[in-house]
């Protein structure tokens, strides 16, 4: 690995849900705010045996049948006979055979109900089709872009350049860690993570060539609306002043909203499906998949070319009665605009909240898409929840009595906003709300590169980290908590209430460690222990160690569980080790939780990616306090451990010994001593 000063390029990668992009800047040509950033043409298969450079690498992985492509059809400039197809050709083949196509891998990384390293994609593929995990698909996209860069820059391998990789601002710690892990496995261990809305703003700053300071002012609140292929990402960035210089600070991010281009493509597919059915043509479920891909391509063409009024859509068919074996129709500009405006960007009240319906008990495995497709409703809810986001800033304020935070500028990102009618619709909605609150209208920040902004901004940030240009302050985008089961007598039919212990405050800066909370946990050597894990994007004032008794469903959300197993090295199995939990926000941009032994200072990493089952909608006590590691809370009035054991035993009916079975053996003195030691830590002590 070369020395920092020997690295010539600052590179940014947008690992997108629908498309991935690489951008770069030559550090020798950068000067202060000026850093010329260029997108890289990514060599990829666009047809069997045909390679071409494209600025976007479609984030699709195709798993071809062994006899589907000849070896010479699978050749890339750096590899022959590739096993899986990535990019344009993957998307094209998948539109005809969707059961072999992996898509939306990025969205699965943040799905709490699955293990992202388990091979289950494509979801609806028959048994004979191989499967890959969301993690593996993401890794293959990164490997393709790495190999493409190294092919084009043989004297400057990507592994030896400054590198920034983007993630949604709403990604939870587990998804961020998985992304960083995939980068490490691809040989890109130096990659630093950046939130996509921040990357979009960095791109706008870079494209202004130093003129951005004339377009924003102290006191501005910039709303970034990033509608990508899989998510709608919302952020607020405040403009402040320090020593006479403008400063930017990210003050809020939205929840993880699985709503974006994928949903729009499916909506358009159903519009076309209705047209075909009116003509007497019925579609099978597999044809809906193919139709969705066709509508995505048609939508992108219509949004990119304002002169285009309609695009043909072809749906493959197995029927022999149809000429050419296909169904032919078209998608019009008017259908696209009507579907997207009415379905996704209606004008609503600022007080309206997203519709949420209970999910049925039996569901098929799939992504947990937002139940309300109206992006403007999610935007209104975000602005309402974040009304206090700038309370601690001296240069930025919200009028007393305001119902929501008042953005003064809006930056849009995502290819969907190539349609000016949609960009204007967002501005119209926000200004409608501002008008009802008696606030000045917001303005659009023009000049954004909607398709390439995230990668361009990541490359610019890679340069900014070296000391050039302006840096957006931010830190952790949420406050994080572990669940603590309250030590109360059992009440039939009611789970013990949960309290939340704050372990990581809002806004932790990169490279900093939170102080140890004044609470101890007892962890048993060799036994996995799970903690329930929570986050809040609106509670900014909870310090480390704070215990939260009451909160609203809208304030705090439950994430996937976290887990730790203390290794048996240098300790006896079954030994109880008193520990504190400590949080660090790494230079890479990930949250790291560790258990720190009170006596020796030893540290053990707590794993985030404990996935595989759906989380409860509301916090409930786990079935087993020890195995699920919701640790009972100690209070001054708590009786001694022996009394607790006796009380618990009295409440629990004794198990009958089956006929013919040996009676339970008597507990030894050593076992009793070990049990009492454990009881001293369940509950934990201050």
XYZ file of C-alpha atoms in Angstrom:
686
model
C 0.000 0.000 0.000
C 1.412 3.334 -1.006
C 1.936 6.291 1.299
C -0.907 8.812 1.601
C 1.087 11.432 -0.306
C 1.680 9.012 -3.203
C -2.011 8.577 -3.946
C -2.887 10.457 -7.105
C -6.677 10.152 -7.250
C -9.607 10.818 -4.953
C -12.375 8.395 -5.985
C -16.063 8.152 -5.143
C -18.358 5.170 -5.645
C -22.140 5.360 -5.589
C -23.191 1.779 -4.871
C -26.785 2.339 -5.947
C -29.902 0.218 -5.793
C -30.556 0.561 -9.534
C -27.304 1.986 -10.924
C -23.751 2.292 -9.609
C -21.323 5.026 -10.623
C -17.607 5.736 -10.212
C -16.208 9.293 -10.265
C -12.725 10.643 -9.641
C -10.573 13.730 -9.412
C -6.860 14.082 -10.092
C -5.352 15.533 -6.915
C -2.605 17.228 -8.906
C -5.263 19.414 -10.561
C -7.149 20.409 -7.386
C -6.856 23.778 -5.667
C -9.005 24.758 -2.662
C -12.675 24.691 -3.732
C -11.739 23.805 -7.313
C -11.540 20.074 -7.946
C -12.458 18.864 -11.439
C -14.469 15.667 -11.000
C -15.096 13.247 -13.851
C -17.379 10.195 -14.030
C -15.627 7.043 -15.207
C -16.852 5.024 -18.149
C -17.282 1.512 -16.734
C -16.524 -1.309 -19.214
C -19.322 -3.889 -19.113
C -21.101 -6.391 -21.286
C -23.968 -4.702 -23.139
C -24.709 -7.726 -25.339
C -23.270 -11.258 -25.529
C -19.577 -10.852 -26.369
C -19.856 -7.045 -26.690
C -18.190 -4.725 -24.180
C -18.762 -0.995 -23.983
C -17.997 1.756 -21.467
C -21.031 3.305 -19.773
C -21.124 5.965 -17.065
C -23.577 3.871 -15.075
C -23.267 0.223 -14.118
C -26.798 -1.137 -13.660
C -26.880 -2.816 -10.244
C -28.190 -6.126 -11.565
C -26.668 -9.589 -11.341
C -27.751 -12.254 -13.809
C -27.238 -15.962 -13.107
C -27.176 -17.532 -16.592
C -28.063 -21.121 -17.369
C -24.882 -23.120 -18.166
C -25.966 -23.441 -21.797
C -27.343 -19.907 -22.177
C -24.123 -18.108 -23.121
C -20.989 -19.301 -24.892
C -17.613 -18.747 -23.177
C -16.750 -16.051 -25.722
C -20.003 -14.252 -24.796
C -18.820 -13.801 -21.186
C -15.453 -12.132 -21.747
C -14.507 -8.883 -19.989
C -11.247 -7.003 -20.658
C -9.828 -8.323 -17.375
C -11.459 -11.758 -17.143
C -12.653 -14.555 -19.403
C -15.784 -16.650 -19.017
C -17.233 -14.762 -16.043
C -19.669 -16.828 -13.978
C -22.229 -14.073 -13.280
C -23.177 -11.175 -15.536
C -23.183 -7.649 -14.084
C -24.484 -4.426 -15.640
C -26.382 -3.672 -18.847
C -26.417 -7.225 -20.197
C -27.598 -8.545 -16.822
C -30.508 -6.118 -16.910
C -31.378 -6.998 -20.515
C -31.255 -10.759 -19.994
C -33.180 -10.413 -16.741
C -36.000 -8.540 -18.445
C -36.604 -11.687 -20.490
C -35.864 -14.235 -17.738
C -36.549 -12.490 -14.411
C -36.275 -15.702 -12.365
C -32.495 -15.521 -12.931
C -32.091 -11.822 -12.115
C -30.886 -10.387 -8.807
C -31.978 -6.799 -8.199
C -32.314 -4.380 -5.269
C -29.516 -6.140 -3.357
C -28.744 -2.893 -1.537
C -32.265 -2.709 -0.107
C -31.928 -6.198 1.353
C -28.845 -5.156 3.349
C -31.096 -3.131 5.680
C -33.876 -5.728 5.990
C -34.076 -6.749 9.654
C -36.006 -9.914 8.818
C -33.310 -11.691 6.806
C -29.672 -12.641 7.032
C -28.012 -10.546 4.266
C -25.250 -13.148 3.929
C -27.669 -15.980 3.254
C -28.108 -16.969 -0.404
C -31.820 -16.489 -1.213
C -31.850 -14.206 -4.287
C -33.612 -14.310 -6.731
C -36.574 -14.727 -4.380
C -39.002 -16.514 -6.709
C -36.492 -18.608 -8.626
C -37.161 -22.367 -8.969
C -34.877 -24.821 -7.201
C -32.622 -25.397 -10.203
C -31.570 -21.732 -10.325
C -28.542 -20.952 -8.121
C -28.898 -18.252 -5.506
C -26.667 -15.574 -4.052
C -26.893 -13.386 -0.967
C -27.505 -9.605 -1.001
C -24.014 -9.236 0.451
C -22.480 -11.333 -2.342
C -24.288 -9.343 -5.036
C -23.054 -6.059 -3.541
C -19.544 -7.490 -3.371
C -19.658 -8.472 -7.054
C -20.688 -4.946 -8.061
C -17.767 -3.532 -6.083
C -15.362 -6.080 -7.575
C -16.525 -5.197 -11.089
C -15.945 -1.483 -10.507
C -12.570 -2.178 -8.891
C -11.470 -4.324 -11.824
C -12.785 -1.769 -14.311
C -10.805 1.010 -12.608
C -7.641 -1.084 -12.479
C -8.025 -1.973 -16.158
C -8.245 1.721 -17.074
C -5.609 2.858 -14.537
C -3.012 0.065 -14.397
C -0.454 2.386 -12.782
C -2.838 3.555 -10.047
C -4.784 0.595 -8.581
C -8.006 1.512 -6.826
C -6.758 -0.294 -3.725
C -4.126 2.452 -3.416
C -6.267 5.556 -3.955
C -8.366 7.703 -1.616
C -11.840 6.219 -1.743
C -15.312 7.175 -0.492
C -18.294 4.820 -0.740
C -21.838 6.150 -0.302
C -24.741 4.723 1.716
C -28.271 5.998 2.398
C -28.362 8.402 5.351
C -31.036 6.149 6.851
C -28.911 2.973 6.749
C -28.754 1.422 10.218
C -25.387 0.488 11.803
C -25.668 -3.117 10.627
C -26.174 -2.148 6.972
C -23.300 0.359 7.154
C -21.021 -2.275 8.622
C -22.023 -4.785 5.925
C -21.192 -2.226 3.221
C -17.801 -1.515 4.795
C -17.155 -5.253 5.129
C -17.936 -5.833 1.446
C -15.473 -3.070 0.559
C -12.804 -4.721 2.704
C -13.428 -8.096 1.071
C -13.081 -6.433 -2.329
C -9.632 -5.221 -1.273
C -10.871 -1.654 -0.670
C -10.258 -1.506 3.072
C -9.428 2.207 2.877
C -12.994 3.099 1.825
C -14.774 5.707 3.954
C -18.584 5.874 4.081
C -20.583 9.004 3.222
C -24.331 9.608 3.387
C -25.866 10.001 -0.064
C -27.756 13.281 0.572
C -24.498 14.827 1.791
C -22.777 13.515 -1.337
C -25.451 15.209 -3.468
C -24.761 18.533 -1.717
C -21.003 18.074 -2.084
C -21.554 17.592 -5.819
C -23.588 20.810 -6.001
C -20.781 22.631 -4.169
C -18.147 21.182 -6.494
C -20.072 22.105 -9.623
C -20.477 25.703 -8.390
C -16.681 26.140 -8.661
C -16.523 28.115 -5.438
C -19.692 30.149 -6.055
C -21.854 28.199 -3.601
C -21.218 30.788 -0.878
C -23.107 33.322 -2.960
C -26.118 31.010 -3.334
C -26.716 30.162 0.335
C -26.737 32.378 3.404
C -26.280 32.122 7.152
C -29.536 30.816 8.619
C -30.508 28.764 5.557
C -31.924 25.294 6.117
C -31.272 23.118 3.070
C -33.674 20.234 2.491
C -32.119 17.413 0.444
C -34.671 15.116 -1.211
C -32.903 12.116 -2.719
C -35.262 9.706 -4.489
C -33.161 6.774 -5.606
C -33.972 3.415 -7.083
C -34.843 1.801 -3.761
C -35.093 4.496 -1.094
C -36.267 8.015 -0.454
C -33.533 9.668 1.595
C -34.232 12.949 3.395
C -31.737 15.207 5.144
C -31.569 18.732 6.550
C -28.341 20.743 6.388
C -28.030 24.075 8.188
C -25.843 26.987 7.070
C -24.025 28.610 9.997
C -21.066 30.924 10.461
C -17.783 30.495 12.292
C -15.015 33.119 12.369
C -16.630 34.842 9.409
C -16.731 31.675 7.277
C -19.832 29.787 6.174
C -20.189 26.337 7.722
C -22.500 23.456 6.835
C -23.946 21.080 9.413
C -26.186 18.091 8.808
C -28.828 18.374 11.527
C -31.345 15.659 10.660
C -31.928 12.558 8.544
C -35.160 10.747 7.773
C -36.199 7.209 8.564
C -35.354 4.338 6.238
C -38.110 4.699 3.626
C -38.074 1.834 1.144
C -39.766 3.839 -1.572
C -38.236 4.941 -4.855
C -37.816 4.146 -8.508
C -38.574 0.435 -7.996
C -42.041 1.316 -6.690
C -42.629 3.727 -9.564
C -41.620 1.107 -12.116
C -44.066 -1.379 -10.610
C -46.852 1.225 -10.592
C -46.221 1.945 -14.272
C -46.207 -1.793 -14.988
C -49.711 -2.065 -13.549
C -50.859 0.880 -15.659
C -49.649 -0.958 -18.766
C -51.069 -4.257 -17.466
C -54.526 -2.670 -17.241
C -54.227 -1.466 -20.839
C -53.327 -4.962 -22.015
C -56.165 -6.551 -20.042
C -58.625 -4.109 -21.620
C -57.450 -5.558 -24.933
C -58.175 -9.057 -23.647
C -54.531 -9.952 -22.942
C -53.850 -11.538 -19.545
C -50.389 -11.555 -17.944
C -48.792 -14.269 -15.818
C -46.900 -13.235 -12.651
C -43.528 -13.828 -14.319
C -44.582 -11.492 -17.127
C -45.252 -8.730 -14.576
C -41.548 -8.922 -13.654
C -40.535 -8.550 -17.279
C -43.066 -5.752 -17.799
C -41.664 -3.892 -14.773
C -38.174 -3.932 -16.292
C -39.584 -2.735 -19.602
C -41.446 0.124 -17.904
C -38.287 1.171 -16.065
C -36.408 1.507 -19.327
C -39.310 3.375 -20.925
C -39.600 5.710 -17.921
C -35.893 6.521 -18.015
C -36.061 7.343 -21.733
C -39.134 9.545 -21.319
C -37.637 11.434 -18.372
C -34.320 11.924 -20.156
C -35.830 13.272 -23.412
C -38.541 15.943 -23.023
C -39.366 15.649 -26.751
C -40.225 11.957 -26.516
C -43.973 11.303 -26.156
C -44.141 7.487 -26.039
C -41.835 4.461 -25.817
C -42.693 0.918 -26.996
C -42.853 -1.766 -24.304
C -42.432 -5.420 -25.244
C -43.440 -8.259 -22.920
C -42.125 -11.771 -23.663
C -44.726 -14.515 -23.874
C -44.664 -18.300 -23.835
C -47.828 -18.481 -25.892
C -47.428 -19.879 -29.399
C -50.561 -18.119 -30.683
C -48.982 -14.675 -30.454
C -47.007 -13.389 -33.418
C -43.340 -13.332 -32.500
C -44.125 -14.722 -29.037
C -44.426 -11.245 -27.485
C -46.991 -8.697 -26.332
C -46.480 -5.180 -27.618
C -47.781 -1.928 -26.179
C -46.388 1.477 -25.211
C -45.893 3.775 -22.246
C -46.703 7.426 -22.847
C -45.317 10.576 -21.283
C -48.782 11.500 -20.049
C -49.168 8.109 -18.300
C -45.783 8.485 -16.596
C -46.453 12.016 -15.380
C -49.990 11.253 -14.210
C -48.938 8.080 -12.372
C -45.952 9.673 -10.651
C -47.613 12.994 -9.772
C -50.917 11.604 -8.543
C -49.510 8.462 -6.968
C -46.200 9.607 -5.520
C -46.218 13.426 -5.341
C -49.755 14.605 -4.464
C -50.306 17.887 -2.612
C -51.191 16.967 0.978
C -51.564 18.697 4.344
C -48.431 19.229 6.438
C -50.199 17.397 9.282
C -50.791 14.225 7.288
C -48.887 11.108 8.339
C -47.969 8.055 6.259
C -50.628 5.365 6.240
C -49.525 2.271 8.120
C -51.552 -0.920 8.073
C -50.856 -4.020 10.182
C -49.108 -6.644 8.089
C -50.898 -9.968 7.754
C -49.700 -12.929 9.771
C -48.768 -14.922 6.677
C -46.618 -13.070 4.164
C -44.219 -14.128 1.452
C -40.570 -13.166 1.794
C -40.012 -9.776 0.232
C -38.746 -6.283 0.855
C -40.719 -4.272 3.450
C -41.650 -1.462 1.090
C -43.265 1.646 2.542
C -47.003 1.025 2.773
C -47.773 4.599 1.748
C -46.351 5.403 -1.696
C -46.902 9.164 -1.370
C -43.419 10.648 -1.087
C -44.866 14.061 -0.210
C -46.573 12.545 2.850
C -43.269 11.098 4.077
C -41.663 14.482 3.453
C -44.354 16.316 5.456
C -43.970 13.851 8.321
C -40.180 14.278 8.289
C -40.364 18.071 8.436
C -42.932 17.925 11.236
C -40.881 15.521 13.357
C -37.725 17.593 12.905
C -39.222 20.921 14.017
C -36.627 21.094 16.823
C -33.610 20.049 14.745
C -31.897 23.474 14.874
C -32.783 24.456 18.437
C -29.143 24.242 19.535
C -27.743 26.346 16.663
C -27.191 30.048 17.255
C -27.360 31.124 13.598
C -30.430 29.129 12.568
C -33.892 29.242 14.080
C -37.516 28.278 13.537
C -40.293 30.771 14.422
C -42.075 30.155 17.708
C -45.250 28.185 17.141
C -44.078 26.688 13.840
C -45.679 23.328 13.084
C -42.669 22.062 11.163
C -39.104 23.034 10.391
C -38.996 25.609 7.586
C -36.544 24.791 4.786
C -35.367 27.829 2.831
C -33.638 25.909 0.018
C -34.250 22.538 -1.627
C -31.729 20.308 -3.375
C -33.191 17.447 -5.406
C -31.345 14.305 -6.412
C -32.261 11.220 -8.419
C -33.031 10.574 -12.067
C -36.782 10.876 -11.481
C -36.317 14.635 -11.085
C -35.109 14.923 -14.658
C -38.789 15.486 -15.294
C -39.094 19.165 -14.439
C -42.770 18.700 -13.640
C -41.807 16.441 -10.699
C -39.129 18.827 -9.440
C -41.611 21.671 -9.534
C -44.183 19.495 -7.778
C -41.894 19.009 -4.763
C -41.213 22.747 -4.644
C -44.940 23.420 -4.925
C -45.742 21.054 -2.047
C -43.105 22.510 0.293
C -44.079 26.099 -0.512
C -47.735 25.236 0.068
C -46.837 24.126 3.595
C -44.639 27.168 4.191
C -47.446 29.444 3.073
C -49.879 27.862 5.540
C -47.339 28.574 8.311
C -46.789 32.148 7.165
C -43.157 31.478 6.210
C -41.168 32.655 3.167
C -41.083 30.352 0.146
C -38.166 27.984 -0.422
C -36.026 28.062 -3.557
C -34.534 25.281 -5.648
C -30.762 24.946 -5.743
C -30.135 24.580 -9.461
C -27.277 22.906 -11.280
C -27.326 19.420 -9.765
C -26.208 16.414 -11.827
C -29.158 14.155 -11.041
C -27.784 10.803 -12.251
C -24.146 11.181 -11.250
C -24.291 13.597 -8.303
C -23.760 11.037 -5.537
C -20.581 9.566 -7.036
C -19.287 13.018 -8.012
C -19.943 14.293 -4.501
C -18.225 11.264 -3.000
C -15.116 11.939 -5.099
C -15.142 15.595 -4.046
C -15.541 14.620 -0.377
C -12.603 12.241 -0.789
C -10.603 15.345 -1.770
C -12.154 17.483 1.002
C -10.986 14.979 3.627
C -7.421 15.841 2.634
C -7.953 19.470 3.619
C -9.428 21.073 0.501
C -12.875 22.665 0.216
C -15.657 22.873 2.802
C -16.659 19.925 4.962
C -20.196 19.205 6.144
C -20.325 18.495 9.853
C -22.573 15.702 10.935
C -21.520 12.732 13.036
C -23.895 9.928 13.934
C -27.341 10.470 12.466
C -29.213 8.998 15.435
C -29.097 8.318 19.152
C -28.686 4.608 19.966
C -29.991 2.597 22.912
C -30.029 -0.959 24.296
C -33.152 -2.421 25.866
C -33.225 -2.954 29.618
C -35.957 -5.042 31.206
C -37.348 -3.371 34.306
C -37.103 -5.393 37.559
C -40.778 -5.559 38.479
C -42.965 -8.392 39.781
C -44.494 -10.508 37.051
C -48.040 -9.543 35.991
C -49.971 -12.237 34.076
C -50.632 -11.211 30.494
C -48.306 -8.196 30.556
C -44.633 -8.278 29.556
C -42.207 -6.492 31.870
C -41.748 -2.889 30.745
C -38.626 -1.993 28.821
C -36.333 0.920 29.624
C -33.751 2.168 27.140
C -30.118 2.829 28.046
C -28.419 5.384 25.795
C -25.044 4.070 24.609
C -24.288 6.468 21.705
C -25.474 10.095 21.550
C -26.646 11.979 18.467
C -23.908 13.677 16.446
C -20.834 11.719 17.580
C -17.963 12.893 15.398
C -15.815 10.487 13.388
C -12.945 9.032 15.369
C -14.535 9.712 18.779
C -15.552 7.379 21.588
C -18.487 7.927 23.907
C -17.828 7.815 27.670
C -18.551 4.551 29.433
C -22.137 4.487 30.724
C -22.299 4.079 34.546
C -23.935 0.651 34.308
C -22.490 -2.839 34.337
C -23.643 -5.995 32.597
C -22.666 -9.534 33.460
C -21.704 -11.557 30.387
C -21.205 -15.309 30.592
C -18.039 -16.567 28.907
C -18.779 -18.779 25.902
C -22.512 -18.029 25.795
C -24.000 -15.769 23.078
C -25.841 -12.804 24.530
C -28.274 -10.676 22.540
C -29.382 -7.141 23.220
C -32.399 -5.384 21.781
C -31.208 -2.314 19.937
C -33.031 0.959 19.302
C -32.444 4.268 17.517
C -33.955 7.738 17.424
C -33.397 10.482 14.846
C -35.331 13.089 16.848
C -34.065 12.726 20.451
C -30.843 14.740 20.347
C -30.305 15.533 24.014
C -30.079 12.057 25.583
C -26.556 11.662 27.045
C -24.695 8.392 27.363
C -26.050 6.539 30.376
C -29.523 8.100 30.252
C -32.339 5.661 31.042
C -35.528 6.349 29.094
C -38.772 5.229 30.721
C -41.337 6.540 28.261
C -41.280 7.350 24.579
C -43.688 7.498 21.699
C -43.682 5.056 18.793
C -42.812 7.975 16.529
C -39.710 8.881 18.563
C -37.769 5.629 18.785
C -37.612 2.651 16.442
C -36.362 -0.849 17.137
C -33.526 -2.135 14.959
C -32.151 -5.623 14.495
C -30.728 -7.217 17.622
C -27.031 -7.044 18.454
C -25.014 -9.949 19.828
C -21.775 -10.713 21.651
C -20.034 -13.930 22.677
C -17.083 -13.661 25.060
C -14.353 -16.052 23.861
C -13.116 -18.662 26.365
C -9.433 -17.692 25.989
C -7.837 -17.027 29.407
C -11.193 -17.505 31.165
C -13.274 -20.428 32.381
C -16.426 -21.307 30.423
C -19.432 -20.126 32.396
C -17.474 -17.394 34.178
C -19.398 -14.140 34.538
C -17.466 -11.047 33.442
C -18.673 -7.576 34.504
C -18.541 -5.214 31.502
C -19.596 -1.777 30.334
C -20.855 -1.048 26.809
C -18.973 1.631 24.893
C -19.647 3.154 21.471
C -17.120 4.490 18.952
C -17.867 6.303 15.704
C -15.031 5.167 13.485
C -13.082 7.143 10.905
C -14.651 4.894 8.289
C -18.114 6.166 9.225
C -19.460 3.111 11.063
C -20.676 2.734 14.632
C -18.752 0.200 16.702
C -20.084 -1.150 19.994
C -17.776 -2.992 22.375
C -18.029 -4.651 25.758
C -15.207 -3.466 28.034
C -14.231 -5.668 30.988
C -14.368 -3.659 34.199
C -11.416 -5.405 35.806
C -8.923 -5.779 32.907
C -10.093 -3.297 30.243
C -10.307 -6.090 27.654
C -12.590 -5.286 24.709
C -14.915 -7.497 22.686
C -16.770 -6.343 19.581
C -20.561 -6.522 19.585
C -21.925 -7.773 16.273
C -24.671 -5.805 14.523
C -25.700 -8.174 11.728
C -27.783 -10.550 13.850
C -30.683 -11.024 11.452
C -33.139 -13.608 10.315
C -36.492 -13.027 11.983
C -39.023 -10.224 11.854
C -38.871 -7.797 14.751
C -41.971 -7.072 16.810
C -43.824 -3.945 15.815
C -43.855 -2.756 19.420
C -41.183 -3.326 22.091
C -42.083 -6.503 23.975
C -40.193 -8.491 26.519
C -38.304 -11.433 25.005
C -39.218 -14.961 25.962
C -35.895 -15.570 27.688
C -34.239 -12.621 29.453
C -30.828 -14.292 29.385
C -30.707 -15.766 25.901
C -32.216 -12.584 24.423
C -30.107 -10.427 26.735
C -32.604 -7.849 27.812
C -30.916 -7.375 31.142
C -33.052 -6.721 34.196
C -32.516 -3.366 35.837
C -31.249 -3.045 39.418
C -32.929 -0.543 41.695
C -32.028 0.332 45.251
C -35.122 -1.448 46.581
C -34.305 -4.682 44.707
C -34.065 -7.580 47.201
C -30.866 -9.659 47.341
C -30.180 -12.194 44.635
C -31.151 -15.121 46.873
C -34.591 -13.634 47.517
C -35.131 -13.006 43.813
C -34.295 -16.619 43.045
C -36.729 -17.878 45.669
C -39.492 -15.529 44.457
C -39.004 -16.584 40.873
C -39.061 -20.228 41.855
C -42.287 -19.698 43.779
C -43.975 -18.125 40.748
C -42.875 -20.829 38.320
C -44.621 -24.217 38.589
C -42.176 -27.046 39.212
C -41.720 -29.404 36.294
C -42.933 -32.910 36.912
C -40.437 -35.723 36.593
C -41.603 -38.121 33.838
C -42.290 -41.666 34.918
C -39.168 -43.770 34.822
C -36.884 -40.749 34.580
C -34.119 -40.136 37.070
C -34.929 -37.449 39.640
C -33.047 -34.184 39.252
C -29.660 -34.329 40.944
C -28.866 -32.032 43.826
C -26.985 -28.806 43.044
C -23.340 -28.822 44.139
C -21.853 -26.033 46.241
C -19.726 -24.878 43.283
C -22.753 -24.745 40.973
C -24.749 -22.840 43.588
C -21.904 -20.326 43.967
C -21.759 -19.824 40.173
C -25.553 -19.411 39.975
C -25.526 -16.788 42.705
C -22.680 -14.929 40.979
C -24.742 -14.781 37.782
C -27.795 -13.618 39.689
C -25.760 -10.699 40.952
C -25.546 -9.419 37.403
C -29.137 -10.125 36.390
C -30.077 -7.374 37.115
C -27.019 -5.305 36.469
C -25.763 -2.806 39.001
C -24.801 0.831 38.897
